[in-house]
mmCIF file of C-alpha atoms in Angstrom:
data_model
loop_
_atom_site.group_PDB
_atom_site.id
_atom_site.type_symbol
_atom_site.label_atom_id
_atom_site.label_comp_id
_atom_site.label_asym_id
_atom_site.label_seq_id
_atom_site.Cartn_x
_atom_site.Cartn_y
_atom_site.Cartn_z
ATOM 1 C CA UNK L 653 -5.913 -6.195 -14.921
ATOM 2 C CA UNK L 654 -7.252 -2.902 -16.643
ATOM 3 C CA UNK L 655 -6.252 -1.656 -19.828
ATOM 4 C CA UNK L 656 -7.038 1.068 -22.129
ATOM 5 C CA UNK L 657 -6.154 1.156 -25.611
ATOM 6 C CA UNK L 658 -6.297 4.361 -27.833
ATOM 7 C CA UNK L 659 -5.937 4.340 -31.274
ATOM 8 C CA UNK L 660 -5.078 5.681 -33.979
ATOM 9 C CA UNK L 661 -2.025 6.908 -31.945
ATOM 10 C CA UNK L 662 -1.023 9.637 -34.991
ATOM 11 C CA UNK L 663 -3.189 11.440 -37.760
ATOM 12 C CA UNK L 664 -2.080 13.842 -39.973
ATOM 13 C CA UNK L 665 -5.576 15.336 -41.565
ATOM 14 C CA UNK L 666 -6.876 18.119 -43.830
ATOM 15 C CA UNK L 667 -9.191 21.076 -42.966
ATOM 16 C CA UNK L 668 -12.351 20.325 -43.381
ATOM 17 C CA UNK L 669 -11.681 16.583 -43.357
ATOM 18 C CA UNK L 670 -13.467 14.350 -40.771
ATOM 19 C CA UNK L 671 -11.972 12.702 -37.126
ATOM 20 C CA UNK L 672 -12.786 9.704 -35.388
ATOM 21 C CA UNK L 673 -10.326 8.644 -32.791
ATOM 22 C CA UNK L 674 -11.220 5.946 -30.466
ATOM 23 C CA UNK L 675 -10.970 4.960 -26.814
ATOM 24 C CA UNK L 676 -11.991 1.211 -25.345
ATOM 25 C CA UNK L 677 -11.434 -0.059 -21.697
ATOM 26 C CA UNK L 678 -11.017 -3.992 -20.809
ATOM 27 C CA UNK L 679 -11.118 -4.966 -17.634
ATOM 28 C CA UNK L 680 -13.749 -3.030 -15.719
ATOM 29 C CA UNK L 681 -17.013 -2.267 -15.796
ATOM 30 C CA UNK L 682 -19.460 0.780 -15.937
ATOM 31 C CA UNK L 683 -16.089 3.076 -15.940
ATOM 32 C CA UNK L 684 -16.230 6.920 -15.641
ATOM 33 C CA UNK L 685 -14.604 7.991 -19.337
ATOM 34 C CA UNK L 686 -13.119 10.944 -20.129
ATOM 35 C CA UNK L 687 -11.519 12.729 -23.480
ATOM 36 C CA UNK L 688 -8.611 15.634 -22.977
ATOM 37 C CA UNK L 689 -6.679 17.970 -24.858
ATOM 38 C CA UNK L 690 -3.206 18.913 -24.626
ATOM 39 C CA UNK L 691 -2.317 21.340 -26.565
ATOM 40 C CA UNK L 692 1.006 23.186 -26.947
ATOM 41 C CA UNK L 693 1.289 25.291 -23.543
ATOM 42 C CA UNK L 694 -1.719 24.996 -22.608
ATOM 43 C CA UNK L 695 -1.888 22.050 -20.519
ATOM 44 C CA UNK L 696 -4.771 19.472 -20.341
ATOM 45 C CA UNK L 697 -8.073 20.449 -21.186
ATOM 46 C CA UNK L 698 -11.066 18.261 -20.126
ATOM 47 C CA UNK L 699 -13.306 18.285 -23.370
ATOM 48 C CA UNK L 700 -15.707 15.734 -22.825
ATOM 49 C CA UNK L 701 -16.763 12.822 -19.634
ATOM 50 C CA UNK L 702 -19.239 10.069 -19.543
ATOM 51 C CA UNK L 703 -21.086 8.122 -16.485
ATOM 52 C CA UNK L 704 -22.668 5.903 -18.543
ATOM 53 C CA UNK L 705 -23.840 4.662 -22.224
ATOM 54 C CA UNK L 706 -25.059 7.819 -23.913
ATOM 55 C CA UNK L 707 -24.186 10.024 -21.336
ATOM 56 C CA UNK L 708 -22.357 12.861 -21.960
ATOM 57 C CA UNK L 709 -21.387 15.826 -20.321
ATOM 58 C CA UNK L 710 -19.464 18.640 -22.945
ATOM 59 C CA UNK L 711 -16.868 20.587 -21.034
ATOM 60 C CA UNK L 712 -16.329 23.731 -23.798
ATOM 61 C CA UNK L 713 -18.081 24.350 -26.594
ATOM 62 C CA UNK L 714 -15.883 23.471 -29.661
ATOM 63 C CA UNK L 715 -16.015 21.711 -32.896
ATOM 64 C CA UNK L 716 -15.922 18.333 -31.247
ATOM 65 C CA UNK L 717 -18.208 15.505 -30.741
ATOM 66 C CA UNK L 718 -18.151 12.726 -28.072
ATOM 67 C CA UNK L 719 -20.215 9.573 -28.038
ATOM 68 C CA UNK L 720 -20.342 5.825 -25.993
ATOM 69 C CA UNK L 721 -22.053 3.272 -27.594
ATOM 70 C CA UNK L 722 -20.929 0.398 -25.424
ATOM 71 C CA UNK L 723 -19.910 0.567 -21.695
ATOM 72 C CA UNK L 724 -15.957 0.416 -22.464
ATOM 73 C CA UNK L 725 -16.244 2.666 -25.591
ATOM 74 C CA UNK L 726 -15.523 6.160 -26.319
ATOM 75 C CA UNK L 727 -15.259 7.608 -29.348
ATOM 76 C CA UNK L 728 -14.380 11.476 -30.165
ATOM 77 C CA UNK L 729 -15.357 12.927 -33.550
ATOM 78 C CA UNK L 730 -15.660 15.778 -35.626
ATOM 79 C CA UNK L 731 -17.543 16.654 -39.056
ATOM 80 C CA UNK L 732 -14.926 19.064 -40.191
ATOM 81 C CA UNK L 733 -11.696 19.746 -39.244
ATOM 82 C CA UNK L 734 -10.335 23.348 -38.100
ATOM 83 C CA UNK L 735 -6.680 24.068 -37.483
ATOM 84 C CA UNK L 736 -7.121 24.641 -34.342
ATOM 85 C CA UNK L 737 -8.050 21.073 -33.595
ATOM 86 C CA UNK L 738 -4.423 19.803 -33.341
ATOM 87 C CA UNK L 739 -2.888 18.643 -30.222
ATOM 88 C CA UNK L 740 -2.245 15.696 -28.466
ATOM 89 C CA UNK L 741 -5.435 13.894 -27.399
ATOM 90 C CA UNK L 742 -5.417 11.539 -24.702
ATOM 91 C CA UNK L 743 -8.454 9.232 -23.226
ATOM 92 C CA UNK L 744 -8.613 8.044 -19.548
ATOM 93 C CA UNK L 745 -11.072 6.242 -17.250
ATOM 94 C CA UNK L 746 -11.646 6.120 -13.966
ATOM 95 C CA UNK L 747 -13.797 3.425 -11.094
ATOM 96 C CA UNK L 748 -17.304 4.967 -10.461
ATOM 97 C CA UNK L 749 -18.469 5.427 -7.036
ATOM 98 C CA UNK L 750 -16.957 5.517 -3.275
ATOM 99 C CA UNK L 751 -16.628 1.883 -2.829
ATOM 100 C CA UNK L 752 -14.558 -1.071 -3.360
ATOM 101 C CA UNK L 753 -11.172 -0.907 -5.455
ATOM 102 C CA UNK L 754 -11.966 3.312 -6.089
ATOM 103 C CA UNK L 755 -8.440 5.244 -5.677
ATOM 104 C CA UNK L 756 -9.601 8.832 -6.609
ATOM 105 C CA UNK L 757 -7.380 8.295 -10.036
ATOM 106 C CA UNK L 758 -7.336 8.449 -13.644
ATOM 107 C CA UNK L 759 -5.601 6.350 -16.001
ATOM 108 C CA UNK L 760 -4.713 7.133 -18.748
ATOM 109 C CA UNK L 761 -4.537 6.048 -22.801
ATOM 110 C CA UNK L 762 -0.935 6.806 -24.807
ATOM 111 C CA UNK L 763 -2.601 9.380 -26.566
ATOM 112 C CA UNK L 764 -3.211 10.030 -30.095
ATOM 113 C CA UNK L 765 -1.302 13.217 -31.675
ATOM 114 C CA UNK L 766 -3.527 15.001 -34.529
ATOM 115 C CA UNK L 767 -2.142 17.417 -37.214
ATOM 116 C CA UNK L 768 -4.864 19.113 -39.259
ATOM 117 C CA UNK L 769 -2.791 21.298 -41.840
ATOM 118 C CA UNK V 782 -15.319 26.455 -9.637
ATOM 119 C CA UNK V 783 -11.920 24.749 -9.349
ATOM 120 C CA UNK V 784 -8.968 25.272 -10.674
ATOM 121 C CA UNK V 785 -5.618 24.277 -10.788
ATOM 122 C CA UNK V 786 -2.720 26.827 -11.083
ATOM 123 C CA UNK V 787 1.193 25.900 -11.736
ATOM 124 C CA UNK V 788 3.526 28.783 -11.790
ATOM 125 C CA UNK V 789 6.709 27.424 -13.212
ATOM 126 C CA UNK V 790 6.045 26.125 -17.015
ATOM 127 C CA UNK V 791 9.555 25.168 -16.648
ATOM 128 C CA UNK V 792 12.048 24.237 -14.407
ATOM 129 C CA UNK V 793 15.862 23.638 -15.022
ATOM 130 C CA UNK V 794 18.105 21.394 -12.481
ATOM 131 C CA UNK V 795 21.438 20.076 -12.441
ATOM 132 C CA UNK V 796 21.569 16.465 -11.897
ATOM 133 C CA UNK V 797 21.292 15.289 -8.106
ATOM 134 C CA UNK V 798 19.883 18.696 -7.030
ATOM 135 C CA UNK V 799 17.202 19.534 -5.170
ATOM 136 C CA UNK V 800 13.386 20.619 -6.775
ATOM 137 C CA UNK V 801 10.099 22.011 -6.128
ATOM 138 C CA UNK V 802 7.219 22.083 -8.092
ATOM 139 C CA UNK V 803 4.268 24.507 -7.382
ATOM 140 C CA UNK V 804 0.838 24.452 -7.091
ATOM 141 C CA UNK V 805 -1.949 26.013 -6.183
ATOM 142 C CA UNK V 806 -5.320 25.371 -6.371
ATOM 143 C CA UNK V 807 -8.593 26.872 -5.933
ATOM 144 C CA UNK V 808 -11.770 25.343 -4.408
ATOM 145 C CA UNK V 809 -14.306 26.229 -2.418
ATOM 146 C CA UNK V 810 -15.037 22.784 -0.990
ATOM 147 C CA UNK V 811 -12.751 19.738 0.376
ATOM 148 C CA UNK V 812 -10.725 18.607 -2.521
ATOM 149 C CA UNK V 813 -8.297 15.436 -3.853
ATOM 150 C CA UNK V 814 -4.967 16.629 -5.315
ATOM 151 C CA UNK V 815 -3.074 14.616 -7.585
ATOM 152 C CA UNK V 816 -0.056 15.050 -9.352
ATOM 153 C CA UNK V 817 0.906 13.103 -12.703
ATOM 154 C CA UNK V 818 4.269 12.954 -14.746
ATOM 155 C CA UNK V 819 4.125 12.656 -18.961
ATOM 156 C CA UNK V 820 7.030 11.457 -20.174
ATOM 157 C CA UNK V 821 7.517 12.567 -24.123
ATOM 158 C CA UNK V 822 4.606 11.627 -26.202
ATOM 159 C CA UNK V 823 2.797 9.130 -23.712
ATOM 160 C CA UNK V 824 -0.238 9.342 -21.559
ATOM 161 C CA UNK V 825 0.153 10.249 -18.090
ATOM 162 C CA UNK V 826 1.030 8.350 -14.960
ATOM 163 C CA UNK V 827 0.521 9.192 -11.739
ATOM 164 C CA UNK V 828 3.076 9.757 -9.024
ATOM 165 C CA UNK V 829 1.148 10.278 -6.159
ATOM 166 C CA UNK V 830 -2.055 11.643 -4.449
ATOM 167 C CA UNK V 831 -4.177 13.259 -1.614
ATOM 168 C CA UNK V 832 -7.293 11.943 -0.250
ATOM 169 C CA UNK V 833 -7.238 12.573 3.115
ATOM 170 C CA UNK V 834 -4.653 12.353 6.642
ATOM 171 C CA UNK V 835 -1.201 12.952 6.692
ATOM 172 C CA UNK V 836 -0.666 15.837 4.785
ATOM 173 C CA UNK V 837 2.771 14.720 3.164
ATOM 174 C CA UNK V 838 2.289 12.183 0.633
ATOM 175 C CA UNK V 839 5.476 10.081 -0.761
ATOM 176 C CA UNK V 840 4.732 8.964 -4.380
ATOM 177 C CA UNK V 841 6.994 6.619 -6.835
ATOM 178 C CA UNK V 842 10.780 7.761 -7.803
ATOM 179 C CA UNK V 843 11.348 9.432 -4.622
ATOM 180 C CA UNK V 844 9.167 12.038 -5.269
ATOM 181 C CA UNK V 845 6.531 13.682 -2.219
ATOM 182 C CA UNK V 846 3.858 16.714 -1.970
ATOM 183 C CA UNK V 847 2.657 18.142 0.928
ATOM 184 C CA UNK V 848 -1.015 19.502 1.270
ATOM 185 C CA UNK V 849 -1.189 23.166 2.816
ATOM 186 C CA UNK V 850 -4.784 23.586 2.963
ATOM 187 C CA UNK V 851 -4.047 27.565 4.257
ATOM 188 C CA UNK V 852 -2.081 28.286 1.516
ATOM 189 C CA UNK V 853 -4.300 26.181 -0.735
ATOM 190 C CA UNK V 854 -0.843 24.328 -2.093
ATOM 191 C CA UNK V 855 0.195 20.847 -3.207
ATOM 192 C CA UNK V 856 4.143 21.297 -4.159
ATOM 193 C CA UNK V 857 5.811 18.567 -4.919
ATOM 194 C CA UNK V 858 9.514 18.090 -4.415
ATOM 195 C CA UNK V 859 12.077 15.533 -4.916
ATOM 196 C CA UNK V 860 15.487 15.966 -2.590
ATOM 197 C CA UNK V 861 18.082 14.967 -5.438
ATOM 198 C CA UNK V 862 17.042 14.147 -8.749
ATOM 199 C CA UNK V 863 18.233 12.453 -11.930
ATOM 200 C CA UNK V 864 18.067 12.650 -15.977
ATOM 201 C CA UNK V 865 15.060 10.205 -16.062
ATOM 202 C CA UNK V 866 12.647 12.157 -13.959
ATOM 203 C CA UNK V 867 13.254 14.836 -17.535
ATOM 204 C CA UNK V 868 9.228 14.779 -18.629
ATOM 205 C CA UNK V 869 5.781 17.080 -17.615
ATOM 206 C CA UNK V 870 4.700 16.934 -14.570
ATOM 207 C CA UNK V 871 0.903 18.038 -14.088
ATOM 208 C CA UNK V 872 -0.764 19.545 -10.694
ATOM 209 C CA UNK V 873 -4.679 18.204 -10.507
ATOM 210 C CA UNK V 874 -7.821 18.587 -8.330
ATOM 211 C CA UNK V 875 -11.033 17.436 -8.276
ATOM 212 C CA UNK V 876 -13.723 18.123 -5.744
ATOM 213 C CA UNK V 877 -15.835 14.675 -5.836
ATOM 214 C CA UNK V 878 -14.158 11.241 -5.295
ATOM 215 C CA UNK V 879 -13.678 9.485 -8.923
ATOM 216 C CA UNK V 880 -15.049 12.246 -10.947
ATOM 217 C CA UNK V 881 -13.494 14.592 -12.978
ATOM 218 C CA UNK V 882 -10.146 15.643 -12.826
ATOM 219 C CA UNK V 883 -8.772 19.563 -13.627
ATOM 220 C CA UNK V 884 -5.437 19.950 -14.564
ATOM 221 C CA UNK V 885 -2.854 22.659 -14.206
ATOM 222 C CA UNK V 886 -0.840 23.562 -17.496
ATOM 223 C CA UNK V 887 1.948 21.610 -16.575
ATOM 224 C CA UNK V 888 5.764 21.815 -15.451
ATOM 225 C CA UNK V 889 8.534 21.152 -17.460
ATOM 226 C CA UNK V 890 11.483 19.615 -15.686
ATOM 227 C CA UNK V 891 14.518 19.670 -17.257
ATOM 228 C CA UNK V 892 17.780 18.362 -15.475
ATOM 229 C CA UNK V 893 20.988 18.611 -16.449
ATOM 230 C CA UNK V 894 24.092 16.573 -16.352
#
């Protein structure tokens, strides 16, 4: 069976400080991958979604970074840390293409919660 | 473009009563409609979905949404429902099978003993 694992799942971080959180899938192959946002009231935000190794498609522009080195990896970053970057950040994937096991969803990672103070 | 919009950011209900959800989207093509729960501090799971047919969809923990394409809704209601189903509930769309999903802001249900 799939699984995706998210870690770290809390961070408490300076401004101005760097991020790394990181997303991997087991299980499947060549899976769409996708980072959101949820921030206090404001629902999910879709910040970032990959087809493929090195493919990346930015949803808003922002002081985050997205990047998948291997199939099953996605990592979000950021150089320096603003306030505004805390929320709840969750990591899903979903099957590519029209065929085969392909149920229209996404599933989702437990989420990591970030506090920049 | 697409979008996704819930009215209610919260709902209160009294145990074993009756609820609605609402949503309404916007799309200027065919779309899939979703609908996911959060319970507190965990990803999201989904409780049920639209593809295509029958325009009522049941979903897991009694829960079902029916697709008004006129009225460009996907509500979802539960007949009688209970302390557990307390968590976020989130309205999505998406316009291409497997890709992206938007989401609404969300729904808080409360209920109430």
């Amino acid at each position: 069976s799939q699984t995706i694992h998210q870690w770290p799942a809390t961070l408490v971080q300076p401004v101005g400080s760097p991020l790394s959180l990181e997303c991997t899938v087991e299980g499947t192959s060549n899976p769409n991958l996708y980072w959101y946002r949820q921030a206090a009231g404001r629902g999910l935000q879709l910040l970032f979604y990959s087809v493929g190794i090195g493919q990346i498609s930015s949803e808003v522009p922002q002081n985050l970074s997205a990047s998948r080195p291997q199939d099953r990896q996605f990592i979000l970053s950021s150089k320096k840390l603003l306030l505004s970057d805390s929320g709840f950040y969750l990591c899903a994937w979903s099957v590519q293409g029209l065929a085969g096991p392909n149920t229209g969803e996404l599933f989702f990672g437990e989420g990591s919660r970030l506090t920049v103070l | 473009a697409q979008s996704v919009t819930q009215l209610d950011s919260q709902v209160p209900v009294f145990e074993e009563a009756p609820v609605e959800l609402r949503c309404n989207y916007s799309s200027s093509v065919s779309v899939y409609l979703f609908w996911y729960v959060q319970y507190p501090n965990q990803g999201l799971q989904l409780l049920l979905k639209y593809l295509s047919g029958s325009t009522l969809v049941k979903g897991i923990n009694g829960f079902e949404a029916e697709f008004n394409k006129s009225q460009t809704s996907f509500h979802l209601r539960k007949p009688s429902v209970h302390i557990s189903d307390t968590a976020e509930y989130f309205c999505a769309v998406s316009e291409s099978f497997g890709d992206k999903l938007i989401f609404g802001t969300g729904t808080r249900l409360q209920v109430f003993p």
